[in-house]
CSV table of C-alpha atoms in Angstrom, one decimal:
chain,number,residue,atom,x,y,z
A,354,UNK,CA,-62.2,5.8,13.0
A,355,UNK,CA,-60.9,6.1,9.5
A,356,UNK,CA,-62.2,2.8,8.2
A,357,UNK,CA,-65.9,4.0,9.3
A,358,UNK,CA,-67.8,4.7,6.1
A,359,UNK,CA,-69.5,8.1,8.2
A,360,UNK,CA,-65.9,9.7,8.5
A,361,UNK,CA,-64.7,8.4,4.9
A,362,UNK,CA,-67.9,10.3,3.4
A,363,UNK,CA,-67.3,13.0,6.0
A,364,UNK,CA,-64.3,13.7,4.6
A,365,UNK,CA,-64.8,12.8,1.0
A,366,UNK,CA,-67.4,15.6,1.1
A,367,UNK,CA,-64.8,18.2,3.0
A,368,UNK,CA,-62.1,17.5,-0.4
A,369,UNK,CA,-64.9,17.9,-2.6
A,370,UNK,CA,-66.1,21.1,-1.3
A,371,UNK,CA,-62.2,22.5,-1.1
A,372,UNK,CA,-61.5,21.5,-4.3
A,373,UNK,CA,-65.2,23.2,-5.7
A,374,UNK,CA,-64.2,26.5,-3.8
A,375,UNK,CA,-60.7,26.3,-5.1
A,376,UNK,CA,-62.1,25.7,-9.1
A,377,UNK,CA,-64.9,28.6,-8.5
A,378,UNK,CA,-62.0,30.8,-7.3
A,379,UNK,CA,-59.4,30.1,-10.3
A,380,UNK,CA,-62.3,30.5,-12.9
A,381,UNK,CA,-63.1,34.1,-11.2
A,382,UNK,CA,-59.6,34.9,-11.4
A,383,UNK,CA,-59.3,33.6,-14.9
A,384,UNK,CA,-62.1,35.2,-15.5
A,385,UNK,CA,-60.9,38.9,-14.7
């Protein structure tokens, strides 16, 4: 399952989305 391209893409998208949300939250906190 881990070696299949679809799972790698799904994991990559999940990590990217979580990272973007964390960056946005940090920017909002720093912006205030």
